[in-house]
Amino acid sequence: MSGISLQDISKRYSGSVLAVDDIDLEIESGEFVTLVGPSGCGKTTTLRTIAGFEKPTAGTVHIGGKDVTDAPPYERNTGMVFQDFALFPHLTVHENVAYGMEADGGYTDEEIDARVAEMLELVELPGTGDRKPDQLSGGQQQRIALARALAPKPDALLLDEPLASLDKKLREQMQVELRRIQQEVGITTVFVTHNQEEALTMSDRLAVMNEGKFEQVGPPGDVYNEPETRFVADFIGTANIFDGDVTQTEDGYVSVDCGDVEVESTATRETAVGDDVSVVARPERFNFQSSTDDDRDENVFTGEVTFRRHLGSSVEYRIETAEGREVVVVRPSGLDEHEPGEQVTVSVDADNCRVVST
Ligand SMILES: Nc1ncnc2c1ncn2[C@@H]1O[C@H](COP(=O)(O)OP(=O)(O)O)[C@@H](O)[C@H]1O
Ligand SMILES: [Mg+2]
């Protein structure tokens, strides 16, 4: 298996915007890395640059230590799966899965038959070789597309929103299934999605993209709990974001004037008085306050519960303060539940807040 290295990659389409703007990424052999970001941020362009379907305007691509920047796609030995799986409709499942090996040449019929059977076993669709794609469900077709990509033993698997056209339940099943297969094969994988939940649940690391740049690259837990920018905090998971300017820095804490409130946060980045910053607090870091335990004075918000929804193991509340600010709070289900319309007070420790760049 092989790692992938992107160095100083930029891509400008002719007469168009800079789709990818000077990105670097080192992907280890066997690693599952997700490129995640809103539509148009440059994910597909980056993936196609790795595959060789786009030539970067600047920078180099290495696969398995070899410089493939100028190599055509068929010399890169990558397997790709797209959103619209694009199985060949007139070919059987067996013929679809065998396609890459047939195209490469150099395999006997026995080798191809054995490999196809092995791949159908891997994606848990043994015995479907004689069927045509239209005799399979959407989820099954996507598994066959994966089997087809893996059959020629590629060095890397490149997946562009492969689950986007599946309904939610099937998509969640396929997330688990795809991850299982990837780990079983141990193949280096680059996965593209605009779905932050999918990126968090599947990846060893995610690269959060915005306007052609990587805003942050790291394991899911780090990106969620320690966002470095306002964009990342907002795009990955739900965040309460307080924009304001620094009024005080002291002993590792920062005070930020947000107009309606003054927020205290641990100083997770260097700031000076007067700087524009954002303070981020995840919803599950808040607590409800009862009237008896109120000697706390930092980051306290009083308002009305305007919305409540049960998420299964937790409950989400939206609370609107008198100043018109909405605070989102998530608490474990069955604990201190509150009703819509109720006046409540919530607070979050400064230690559970982060200062991020705006
Ligand atoms: N072939 C192309 N020619 C010109 N512009 C393109 C082409 N493909 C993509 N773009 C532009 O490049 C930017 C990034 O696109 P893309 O990589 O497809 O983003 P994503 O996959 O994140 O949605 C967008 O502004 C898009 O319009
Ligand atoms: Mg895309």
Short mmCIF file of C-alpha atoms and ligand atoms in Angstrom, two decimals:
data_model
loop_
_atom_site.label_atom_id
_atom_site.label_comp_id
_atom_site.label_asym_id
_atom_site.label_seq_id
_atom_site.Cartn_x
_atom_site.Cartn_y
_atom_site.Cartn_z
CA MET A 1 0.00 0.00 0.00
CA SER A 2 1.03 3.59 -0.49
CA GLY A 3 0.84 6.97 1.06
CA ILE A 4 -0.15 10.09 -0.85
CA SER A 5 1.65 13.41 -0.65
CA LEU A 6 0.29 16.71 -1.97
CA GLN A 7 2.76 19.58 -1.94
CA ASP A 8 1.83 23.22 -2.68
CA ILE A 9 -1.05 22.15 -4.93
CA SER A 10 -2.99 24.91 -6.67
CA LYS A 11 -5.50 24.55 -9.47
CA ARG A 12 -6.86 27.40 -11.56
CA TYR A 13 -9.34 26.44 -14.27
CA SER A 14 -8.83 28.43 -17.42
CA GLY A 15 -10.18 31.94 -17.00
CA SER A 16 -11.84 30.91 -13.74
CA VAL A 17 -11.50 31.02 -10.00
CA LEU A 18 -8.69 29.46 -8.05
CA ALA A 19 -10.41 26.15 -7.22
CA VAL A 20 -7.55 24.86 -5.05
CA ASP A 21 -5.27 27.33 -3.33
CA ASP A 22 -1.86 26.06 -2.23
CA ILE A 23 -2.69 22.98 -0.17
CA ASP A 24 -0.37 20.48 1.48
CA LEU A 25 -1.39 17.06 2.74
CA GLU A 26 0.54 13.97 3.79
CA ILE A 27 -1.64 10.86 3.85
CA GLU A 28 -0.12 7.78 5.43
CA SER A 29 -0.33 4.35 3.92
CA GLY A 30 -3.61 2.75 5.01
CA GLU A 31 -5.04 5.98 6.33
CA PHE A 32 -8.65 7.12 5.71
CA VAL A 33 -8.68 10.87 5.12
CA THR A 34 -11.82 12.85 4.35
CA LEU A 35 -11.96 16.14 2.46
CA VAL A 36 -15.00 17.91 3.83
CA GLY A 37 -16.43 21.32 3.06
CA PRO A 38 -19.31 23.14 1.39
CA SER A 39 -20.16 22.75 -2.27
CA GLY A 40 -17.64 24.46 -4.55
CA CYS A 41 -14.77 24.55 -2.01
CA GLY A 42 -12.47 22.43 -4.19
CA LYS A 43 -12.89 18.85 -2.90
CA THR A 44 -13.56 17.18 -6.25
CA THR A 45 -10.78 19.15 -7.91
CA THR A 46 -8.34 17.96 -5.25
CA LEU A 47 -9.46 14.33 -5.65
CA ARG A 48 -9.27 14.51 -9.44
CA THR A 49 -5.79 15.97 -9.13
CA ILE A 50 -4.73 12.91 -7.09
CA ALA A 51 -6.35 10.60 -9.67
CA GLY A 52 -4.70 12.42 -12.55
CA PHE A 53 -7.86 13.70 -14.24
CA GLU A 54 -6.76 17.27 -13.52
CA LYS A 55 -3.27 18.64 -13.84
CA PRO A 56 -2.42 21.06 -11.03
CA THR A 57 -1.46 24.61 -12.00
CA ALA A 58 1.30 24.35 -9.39
CA GLY A 59 2.61 21.75 -6.96
CA THR A 60 3.40 18.05 -6.94
CA VAL A 61 1.55 14.79 -6.28
CA HIS A 62 3.37 11.72 -4.97
CA ILE A 63 1.77 8.30 -4.60
CA GLY A 64 3.83 5.62 -2.87
CA GLY A 65 6.83 7.97 -2.87
CA LYS A 66 6.73 8.33 -6.67
CA ASP A 67 6.21 11.71 -8.34
CA VAL A 68 3.07 11.20 -10.48
CA THR A 69 2.33 14.89 -11.14
CA ASP A 70 2.69 14.40 -14.90
CA ALA A 71 1.52 10.78 -15.07
CA PRO A 72 -1.81 9.97 -16.74
CA PRO A 73 -4.58 8.38 -14.60
CA TYR A 74 -3.95 4.82 -15.80
CA GLU A 75 -0.35 4.94 -14.55
CA ARG A 76 -1.34 5.99 -11.04
CA ASN A 77 -3.05 2.78 -9.94
CA THR A 78 -5.89 4.41 -8.04
CA GLY A 79 -9.46 3.15 -7.80
CA MET A 80 -12.31 5.65 -7.94
CA VAL A 81 -15.95 5.58 -6.92
CA PHE A 82 -18.32 8.44 -7.71
CA GLN A 83 -21.68 9.55 -6.40
CA ASP A 84 -23.54 8.16 -9.42
CA PHE A 85 -21.58 4.85 -9.20
CA ALA A 86 -21.81 4.52 -13.00
CA LEU A 87 -21.80 0.74 -13.28
CA PHE A 88 -21.91 -0.35 -16.90
CA PRO A 89 -25.62 -1.16 -17.28
CA HIS A 90 -25.22 -3.64 -20.14
CA LEU A 91 -22.55 -5.68 -18.29
CA THR A 92 -23.19 -8.23 -15.55
CA VAL A 93 -21.95 -7.69 -12.02
CA HIS A 94 -19.10 -10.13 -12.73
CA GLU A 95 -18.13 -8.24 -15.88
CA ASN A 96 -18.32 -4.91 -14.06
CA VAL A 97 -16.05 -6.08 -11.24
CA ALA A 98 -13.66 -7.74 -13.71
CA TYR A 99 -13.52 -4.62 -15.88
CA GLY A 100 -10.37 -3.04 -14.43
CA MET A 101 -8.44 -6.30 -14.49
CA GLU A 102 -9.48 -6.98 -18.09
CA ALA A 103 -8.38 -3.47 -19.04
CA ASP A 104 -5.03 -3.87 -17.28
CA GLY A 105 -4.48 -7.22 -18.98
CA GLY A 106 -2.05 -9.92 -17.88
CA TYR A 107 -4.51 -11.94 -15.81
CA THR A 108 -5.77 -15.43 -16.61
CA ASP A 109 -9.53 -16.10 -16.61
CA GLU A 110 -9.07 -18.18 -13.44
CA GLU A 111 -7.29 -15.30 -11.68
CA ILE A 112 -10.04 -12.90 -12.68
CA ASP A 113 -12.83 -15.29 -11.59
CA ALA A 114 -11.12 -15.86 -8.24
CA ARG A 115 -10.58 -12.16 -7.65
CA VAL A 116 -14.17 -11.26 -8.60
CA ALA A 117 -15.49 -13.93 -6.21
CA GLU A 118 -13.20 -12.59 -3.48
CA MET A 119 -14.41 -9.02 -4.05
CA LEU A 120 -18.10 -10.02 -4.05
CA GLU A 121 -17.42 -11.85 -0.78
CA LEU A 122 -15.73 -8.73 0.63
CA VAL A 123 -18.72 -6.51 -0.14
CA GLU A 124 -21.07 -9.23 1.11
CA LEU A 125 -22.81 -9.85 -2.21
CA PRO A 126 -21.55 -13.32 -3.11
CA GLY A 127 -23.38 -15.09 -5.91
CA THR A 128 -24.64 -11.93 -7.63
CA GLY A 129 -22.16 -12.16 -10.53
CA ASP A 130 -24.75 -13.02 -13.17
CA ARG A 131 -27.09 -10.16 -12.34
CA LYS A 132 -27.33 -6.89 -14.21
CA PRO A 133 -26.96 -3.62 -12.26
CA ASP A 134 -30.68 -2.82 -12.60
CA GLN A 135 -31.45 -6.01 -10.66
CA LEU A 136 -29.68 -4.57 -7.62
CA SER A 137 -30.75 -1.93 -5.08
CA GLY A 138 -28.93 1.41 -4.87
CA GLY A 139 -26.90 0.28 -1.87
CA GLN A 140 -25.98 -3.00 -3.58
CA GLN A 141 -24.92 -1.14 -6.73
CA GLN A 142 -22.67 1.05 -4.64
CA ARG A 143 -21.05 -2.03 -3.10
CA ILE A 144 -20.42 -3.40 -6.58
CA ALA A 145 -18.88 -0.08 -7.62
CA LEU A 146 -16.56 -0.44 -4.62
CA ALA A 147 -15.74 -4.05 -5.55
CA ARG A 148 -14.99 -2.90 -9.10
CA ALA A 149 -12.63 -0.18 -7.83
CA LEU A 150 -10.81 -2.58 -5.48
CA ALA A 151 -10.50 -5.58 -7.84
CA PRO A 152 -7.32 -4.44 -9.65
CA LYS A 153 -5.60 -3.94 -6.25
CA PRO A 154 -5.14 -0.18 -6.47
CA ASP A 155 -2.61 1.61 -4.26
CA ALA A 156 -5.25 4.11 -3.17
CA LEU A 157 -9.03 4.37 -3.15
CA LEU A 158 -10.56 7.74 -4.11
CA LEU A 159 -14.22 8.24 -3.28
CA ASP A 160 -16.20 11.30 -4.39
CA GLU A 161 -19.46 11.58 -2.38
CA PRO A 162 -20.16 7.88 -2.97
CA LEU A 163 -23.02 7.75 -0.48
CA ALA A 164 -24.71 11.05 -1.31
CA SER A 165 -27.52 9.56 -3.40
CA LEU A 166 -28.52 6.95 -0.79
CA ASP A 167 -31.28 7.62 1.72
CA LYS A 168 -30.22 8.41 5.29
CA LYS A 169 -30.63 4.96 6.81
CA LEU A 170 -28.86 3.19 3.97
CA ARG A 171 -26.17 5.85 3.95
CA GLU A 172 -25.45 5.22 7.63
CA GLN A 173 -25.25 1.46 7.04
CA MET A 174 -22.92 2.01 4.10
CA GLN A 175 -20.69 4.33 6.17
CA VAL A 176 -20.03 1.47 8.59
CA GLU A 177 -19.70 -1.05 5.76
CA LEU A 178 -17.31 1.09 3.74
CA ARG A 179 -15.13 1.68 6.77
CA ARG A 180 -15.08 -2.06 7.56
CA ILE A 181 -14.02 -2.88 4.00
CA GLN A 182 -11.38 -0.15 3.97
CA GLN A 183 -9.87 -1.44 7.20
CA GLU A 184 -10.04 -5.07 6.08
CA VAL A 185 -8.17 -4.25 2.88
CA GLY A 186 -5.94 -1.68 4.64
CA ILE A 187 -6.08 0.62 1.64
CA THR A 188 -5.11 4.30 1.67
CA THR A 189 -8.39 6.15 1.12
CA VAL A 190 -9.35 9.72 0.30
CA PHE A 191 -13.06 10.30 0.78
CA VAL A 192 -14.90 13.44 -0.30
CA THR A 193 -18.13 14.62 1.31
CA HIS A 194 -19.99 17.84 2.09
CA ASN A 195 -21.61 16.03 5.03
CA GLN A 196 -19.81 16.88 8.27
CA GLU A 197 -21.41 14.01 10.19
CA GLU A 198 -20.13 11.53 7.64
CA ALA A 199 -16.65 13.04 7.85
CA LEU A 200 -16.65 12.80 11.65
CA THR A 201 -17.86 9.21 11.81
CA MET A 202 -15.70 7.66 9.10
CA SER A 203 -12.26 9.21 9.05
CA ASP A 204 -8.89 8.75 10.69
CA ARG A 205 -8.39 12.41 9.87
CA LEU A 206 -10.41 15.08 8.14
CA ALA A 207 -9.28 18.06 6.15
CA VAL A 208 -11.84 20.85 6.40
CA MET A 209 -11.83 22.82 3.14
CA ASN A 210 -13.05 26.35 2.50
CA GLU A 211 -12.54 28.33 -0.70
CA GLY A 212 -9.76 26.09 -1.97
CA LYS A 213 -7.78 26.02 1.27
CA PHE A 214 -7.48 23.64 4.19
CA GLU A 215 -8.74 25.41 7.30
CA GLN A 216 -7.79 22.55 9.62
CA VAL A 217 -6.54 18.98 9.30
CA GLY A 218 -6.78 16.51 12.17
CA PRO A 219 -8.52 13.56 13.79
CA PRO A 220 -12.32 13.97 14.22
CA GLY A 221 -12.14 14.50 18.00
CA ASP A 222 -9.53 17.24 17.68
CA VAL A 223 -11.34 19.08 14.91
CA TYR A 224 -14.63 18.93 16.82
CA ASN A 225 -13.28 19.80 20.27
CA GLU A 226 -10.46 22.10 19.27
CA PRO A 227 -11.55 24.03 16.20
CA GLU A 228 -9.01 26.64 15.18
CA THR A 229 -11.22 28.88 13.06
CA ARG A 230 -14.76 30.19 13.17
CA PHE A 231 -15.47 28.42 9.88
CA VAL A 232 -14.42 25.01 11.23
CA ALA A 233 -16.37 25.48 14.48
CA ASP A 234 -19.46 26.39 12.49
CA PHE A 235 -19.17 23.77 9.74
CA ILE A 236 -18.25 20.76 11.89
CA GLY A 237 -20.95 20.04 14.46
CA THR A 238 -23.14 22.63 16.14
CA ALA A 239 -21.49 25.61 17.80
CA ASN A 240 -22.45 28.62 19.84
CA ILE A 241 -20.31 31.38 18.40
CA PHE A 242 -19.76 34.71 20.13
CA ASP A 243 -18.16 37.37 17.95
CA GLY A 244 -16.60 40.35 19.63
CA ASP A 245 -13.42 42.13 20.57
CA VAL A 246 -10.95 41.39 23.29
CA THR A 247 -11.26 43.67 26.32
CA GLN A 248 -8.87 41.91 28.67
CA THR A 249 -6.28 39.12 28.68
CA GLU A 250 -5.11 37.75 31.99
CA ASP A 251 -3.73 34.49 33.46
CA GLY A 252 -4.60 32.44 30.43
CA TYR A 253 -8.12 33.83 30.14
CA VAL A 254 -9.65 36.28 27.71
CA SER A 255 -12.66 38.58 28.07
CA VAL A 256 -14.55 39.33 24.89
CA ASP A 257 -17.17 42.05 24.50
CA CYS A 258 -19.88 40.78 22.16
CA GLY A 259 -22.25 43.73 22.53
CA ASP A 260 -25.06 41.96 24.35
CA VAL A 261 -22.76 39.90 26.57
CA GLU A 262 -19.22 39.76 27.85
CA VAL A 263 -17.84 36.25 27.36
CA GLU A 264 -14.92 34.67 29.23
CA SER A 265 -12.79 32.00 27.58
CA THR A 266 -9.54 30.14 28.01
CA ALA A 267 -6.95 31.84 25.84
CA THR A 268 -6.58 29.12 23.22
CA ARG A 269 -4.72 31.54 20.96
CA GLU A 270 -2.56 34.63 21.29
CA THR A 271 -4.68 37.75 21.38
CA ALA A 272 -4.31 41.39 22.36
CA VAL A 273 -6.85 43.88 23.65
CA GLY A 274 -8.88 45.20 20.73
CA ASP A 275 -8.51 42.09 18.51
CA ASP A 276 -11.60 40.79 16.71
CA VAL A 277 -12.11 37.16 17.74
CA SER A 278 -14.82 34.54 18.03
CA VAL A 279 -15.45 32.45 21.12
CA VAL A 280 -16.85 28.97 20.53
CA ALA A 281 -18.78 26.82 22.99
CA ARG A 282 -20.21 23.44 22.00
CA PRO A 283 -23.86 22.90 23.08
CA GLU A 284 -23.11 19.92 25.34
CA ARG A 285 -20.67 21.99 27.40
CA PHE A 286 -23.53 24.08 28.85
CA ASN A 287 -25.37 23.35 32.08
CA PHE A 288 -28.75 24.47 33.32
CA GLN A 289 -28.55 26.45 36.53
CA SER A 290 -31.04 26.06 39.31
CA SER A 291 -31.74 29.10 41.45
CA THR A 292 -29.85 27.55 44.39
CA ASP A 293 -26.37 27.18 42.90
CA ASP A 294 -25.93 30.65 41.49
CA ASP A 295 -22.77 32.25 42.67
CA ARG A 296 -21.41 31.85 39.18
CA ASP A 297 -21.09 35.03 37.16
CA GLU A 298 -19.27 34.07 33.95
CA ASN A 299 -21.02 33.14 30.72
CA VAL A 300 -24.52 33.04 32.16
CA PHE A 301 -27.48 33.32 29.80
CA THR A 302 -31.09 33.68 30.83
CA GLY A 303 -33.89 33.30 28.33
CA GLU A 304 -36.88 31.37 27.11
CA VAL A 305 -36.80 27.85 25.70
CA THR A 306 -38.12 28.42 22.16
CA PHE A 307 -37.52 24.92 20.82
CA ARG A 308 -36.75 21.48 22.13
CA ARG A 309 -36.08 18.26 20.32
CA HIS A 310 -35.16 14.78 21.44
CA LEU A 311 -32.13 13.32 19.69
CA GLY A 312 -32.37 9.92 21.38
CA SER A 313 -29.61 9.87 23.97
CA SER A 314 -29.70 13.65 24.32
CA VAL A 315 -32.06 16.62 24.14
CA GLU A 316 -31.38 19.82 22.23
CA TYR A 317 -32.74 23.15 23.48
CA ARG A 318 -32.77 26.52 21.78
CA ILE A 319 -32.89 29.38 24.25
CA GLU A 320 -33.52 32.98 23.27
CA THR A 321 -32.16 35.69 25.54
CA ALA A 322 -33.83 39.07 26.13
CA GLU A 323 -31.21 40.59 23.82
CA GLY A 324 -32.31 38.26 21.02
CA ARG A 325 -29.32 35.90 21.08
CA GLU A 326 -30.00 32.19 20.50
CA VAL A 327 -28.04 29.71 22.61
CA VAL A 328 -28.09 26.01 21.68
CA VAL A 329 -27.72 23.61 24.58
CA VAL A 330 -27.58 19.80 24.46
CA ARG A 331 -28.11 17.79 27.63
CA PRO A 332 -28.34 14.05 28.29
CA SER A 333 -31.86 12.73 27.85
CA GLY A 334 -33.88 12.31 31.05
CA LEU A 335 -31.87 14.84 33.08
CA ASP A 336 -33.30 18.18 34.22
CA GLU A 337 -35.62 18.48 31.23
CA HIS A 338 -37.22 21.82 30.43
CA GLU A 339 -40.34 22.75 28.50
CA PRO A 340 -40.68 25.12 25.56
CA GLY A 341 -41.87 28.47 26.95
CA GLU A 342 -40.01 28.00 30.23
CA GLN A 343 -37.57 30.68 31.45
CA VAL A 344 -34.19 29.08 32.11
CA THR A 345 -30.63 30.04 32.95
CA VAL A 346 -27.71 28.25 31.36
CA SER A 347 -23.99 28.75 31.71
CA VAL A 348 -20.74 27.45 30.34
CA ASP A 349 -17.33 27.45 32.03
CA ALA A 350 -14.63 29.60 30.51
CA ASP A 351 -12.56 26.39 30.43
CA ASN A 352 -15.12 24.91 28.04
CA CYS A 353 -14.83 27.82 25.62
CA ARG A 354 -12.27 28.41 22.90
CA VAL A 355 -11.03 31.53 21.20
CA VAL A 356 -10.80 31.01 17.43
CA SER A 357 -9.83 33.22 14.52
CA THR A 358 -12.75 34.99 12.88
N1 LIG B 1 -13.95 21.99 -15.17
C1 LIG B 1 -14.10 23.16 -14.53
N2 LIG B 1 -13.93 24.35 -15.18
C2 LIG B 1 -14.04 25.53 -14.52
N3 LIG B 1 -14.32 25.64 -13.22
C3 LIG B 1 -14.49 24.51 -12.52
C4 LIG B 1 -14.39 23.21 -13.12
N4 LIG B 1 -14.62 22.27 -12.17
C5 LIG B 1 -14.84 22.94 -11.03
N5 LIG B 1 -14.77 24.28 -11.22
C6 LIG B 1 -14.93 25.32 -10.19
O1 LIG B 1 -13.93 25.11 -9.20
C7 LIG B 1 -14.45 25.32 -7.89
C8 LIG B 1 -14.28 24.05 -7.08
O2 LIG B 1 -15.10 23.05 -7.62
P1 LIG B 1 -15.11 21.55 -7.08
O3 LIG B 1 -13.72 21.07 -6.93
O4 LIG B 1 -16.01 20.76 -7.95
O5 LIG B 1 -15.74 21.75 -5.62
P2 LIG B 1 -16.51 20.71 -4.66
O6 LIG B 1 -16.22 19.31 -5.12
O7 LIG B 1 -15.95 21.02 -3.30
O8 LIG B 1 -17.96 21.05 -4.73
C9 LIG B 1 -15.89 25.77 -8.08
O9 LIG B 1 -15.92 27.16 -8.08
C10 LIG B 1 -16.25 25.21 -9.44
O10 LIG B 1 -17.25 25.99 -10.05
MG MG B 2 -17.57 17.81 -5.69
#
